[in-house]
Amino acid sequence: MCKPTVIARKGNIAVTQCVNCKMVNIWNKAVLISFTFSQFSSFVDLTNDLDFDDYLETSPDGLEIVVLATPYPDISLVFTRVEWHNFFAALAEATYMQEIYRMVHS
Ligand SMILES: [Zn+2]
């Protein structure tokens, strides 16, 4: 049975996990990204050290944004600076909470 738990929340971002399915979901307004536990930790490892200013682009509206590829071809995430900060803060918190859950439930 599916029992999703909220393991992180920052700004518009929420991260949930289900220990039964071993799935992590990242919720961001209209976007929902699903990962297996191992896909999630790979994604966190790959994106951990990225610096917003190194990837700066300008959106059609003239905003400073960064476009981040997802594991799914042709789907990319677009972040403003604040959204970027919240996203990675939420991923870091989620990773930390996963470790806590692992210690408690193993
Ligand atoms: Zn489940």
mmCIF file of C-alpha atoms and ligand atoms in Angstrom:
data_model
loop_
_atom_site.group_PDB
_atom_site.id
_atom_site.type_symbol
_atom_site.label_atom_id
_atom_site.label_comp_id
_atom_site.label_asym_id
_atom_site.label_seq_id
_atom_site.Cartn_x
_atom_site.Cartn_y
_atom_site.Cartn_z
ATOM 1 C CA MET A 1 0.000 0.000 0.000
ATOM 2 C CA CYS A 2 1.180 3.484 -0.837
ATOM 3 C CA LYS A 3 2.097 5.646 2.143
ATOM 4 C CA PRO A 4 3.784 8.794 0.879
ATOM 5 C CA THR A 5 5.466 10.925 3.522
ATOM 6 C CA VAL A 6 6.530 14.546 3.073
ATOM 7 C CA ILE A 7 10.274 14.567 3.717
ATOM 8 C CA ALA A 8 11.080 18.127 2.643
ATOM 9 C CA ARG A 9 9.341 21.383 1.866
ATOM 10 C CA LYS A 10 10.881 24.662 0.666
ATOM 11 C CA GLY A 11 8.972 27.445 -1.059
ATOM 12 C CA ASN A 12 6.851 25.836 -3.789
ATOM 13 C CA ILE A 13 8.791 22.573 -3.629
ATOM 14 C CA ALA A 14 7.702 19.505 -1.716
ATOM 15 C CA VAL A 15 9.485 16.169 -1.712
ATOM 16 C CA THR A 16 7.635 13.016 -0.744
ATOM 17 C CA GLN A 17 8.710 9.426 -0.541
ATOM 18 C CA CYS A 18 6.976 6.072 -0.269
ATOM 19 C CA VAL A 19 9.035 3.439 1.512
ATOM 20 C CA ASN A 20 6.815 0.678 0.158
ATOM 21 C CA CYS A 21 7.327 1.571 -3.523
ATOM 22 C CA LYS A 22 10.791 3.018 -2.864
ATOM 23 C CA MET A 23 9.857 6.078 -4.893
ATOM 24 C CA VAL A 24 10.638 9.750 -4.388
ATOM 25 C CA ASN A 25 8.430 12.482 -5.850
ATOM 26 C CA ILE A 26 9.399 16.108 -6.298
ATOM 27 C CA TRP A 27 6.355 18.383 -6.507
ATOM 28 C CA ASN A 28 6.782 21.855 -7.950
ATOM 29 C CA LYS A 29 3.593 23.698 -8.942
ATOM 30 C CA ALA A 30 2.589 22.078 -12.248
ATOM 31 C CA VAL A 31 5.517 19.657 -12.357
ATOM 32 C CA LEU A 32 5.770 16.288 -10.630
ATOM 33 C CA ILE A 33 8.969 14.277 -11.044
ATOM 34 C CA SER A 34 9.165 10.675 -9.878
ATOM 35 C CA PHE A 35 12.367 8.802 -9.093
ATOM 36 C CA THR A 36 13.250 5.445 -7.650
ATOM 37 C CA PHE A 37 15.389 5.807 -4.521
ATOM 38 C CA SER A 38 18.558 5.075 -6.498
ATOM 39 C CA GLN A 39 17.629 7.430 -9.359
ATOM 40 C CA PHE A 40 16.972 10.113 -6.779
ATOM 41 C CA SER A 41 20.367 9.757 -5.112
ATOM 42 C CA SER A 42 22.102 9.760 -8.536
ATOM 43 C CA PHE A 43 20.217 12.915 -9.481
ATOM 44 C CA VAL A 44 21.211 14.578 -6.199
ATOM 45 C CA ASP A 45 24.863 13.568 -6.712
ATOM 46 C CA LEU A 46 24.900 14.875 -10.282
ATOM 47 C CA THR A 47 23.306 18.211 -9.473
ATOM 48 C CA ASN A 48 24.842 18.803 -6.042
ATOM 49 C CA ASP A 49 27.651 21.150 -6.997
ATOM 50 C CA LEU A 50 25.974 23.125 -9.758
ATOM 51 C CA ASP A 51 26.260 26.877 -9.354
ATOM 52 C CA PHE A 52 23.360 28.985 -10.631
ATOM 53 C CA ASP A 53 25.680 31.681 -12.021
ATOM 54 C CA ASP A 54 27.621 29.185 -14.145
ATOM 55 C CA TYR A 55 24.532 28.281 -16.188
ATOM 56 C CA LEU A 56 22.764 31.602 -16.428
ATOM 57 C CA GLU A 57 20.442 32.192 -19.381
ATOM 58 C CA THR A 58 17.774 34.765 -20.122
ATOM 59 C CA SER A 59 14.165 33.617 -20.403
ATOM 60 C CA PRO A 60 11.825 34.963 -23.130
ATOM 61 C CA ASP A 61 10.460 37.276 -20.400
ATOM 62 C CA GLY A 62 13.923 38.686 -19.711
ATOM 63 C CA LEU A 63 14.389 36.890 -16.376
ATOM 64 C CA GLU A 64 17.662 35.353 -15.238
ATOM 65 C CA ILE A 65 17.028 31.633 -15.289
ATOM 66 C CA VAL A 66 18.809 28.303 -15.383
ATOM 67 C CA VAL A 67 17.516 25.370 -17.422
ATOM 68 C CA LEU A 68 18.244 21.957 -15.936
ATOM 69 C CA ALA A 69 17.891 18.749 -17.907
ATOM 70 C CA THR A 70 15.916 15.965 -16.256
ATOM 71 C CA PRO A 71 16.384 12.206 -16.671
ATOM 72 C CA TYR A 72 13.503 12.425 -19.157
ATOM 73 C CA PRO A 73 14.465 13.453 -22.695
ATOM 74 C CA ASP A 74 12.891 16.687 -23.924
ATOM 75 C CA ILE A 75 11.709 17.735 -20.470
ATOM 76 C CA SER A 76 13.753 20.397 -18.702
ATOM 77 C CA LEU A 77 13.184 22.361 -15.531
ATOM 78 C CA VAL A 78 13.428 26.148 -15.492
ATOM 79 C CA PHE A 79 14.475 27.964 -12.332
ATOM 80 C CA THR A 80 14.757 31.540 -11.188
ATOM 81 C CA ARG A 81 17.452 32.120 -8.579
ATOM 82 C CA VAL A 82 15.007 31.772 -5.674
ATOM 83 C CA GLU A 83 13.406 28.635 -7.125
ATOM 84 C CA TRP A 84 16.864 27.142 -7.694
ATOM 85 C CA HIS A 85 17.806 27.790 -4.079
ATOM 86 C CA ASN A 86 14.560 26.244 -2.793
ATOM 87 C CA PHE A 87 14.851 23.229 -5.090
ATOM 88 C CA PHE A 88 18.337 22.258 -3.935
ATOM 89 C CA ALA A 89 17.599 23.070 -0.300
ATOM 90 C CA ALA A 90 14.607 20.710 -0.566
ATOM 91 C CA LEU A 91 16.736 17.968 -2.183
ATOM 92 C CA ALA A 92 19.377 18.302 0.537
ATOM 93 C CA GLU A 93 16.737 18.143 3.257
ATOM 94 C CA ALA A 94 15.082 15.149 1.582
ATOM 95 C CA THR A 95 18.409 13.312 1.382
ATOM 96 C CA TYR A 96 19.039 14.017 5.054
ATOM 97 C CA MET A 97 15.544 12.816 6.010
ATOM 98 C CA GLN A 98 15.999 9.632 3.969
ATOM 99 C CA GLU A 99 19.111 8.859 6.008
ATOM 100 C CA ILE A 100 17.186 9.399 9.232
ATOM 101 C CA TYR A 101 14.359 7.119 8.033
ATOM 102 C CA ARG A 102 16.885 4.487 6.988
ATOM 103 C CA MET A 103 18.478 4.492 10.455
ATOM 104 C CA VAL A 104 15.114 4.330 12.194
ATOM 105 C CA HIS A 105 13.592 1.602 10.010
ATOM 106 C CA SER A 106 16.528 -0.699 9.291
HETATM 107 ZN ZN ZN B 1 3.918 3.564 -2.507
#
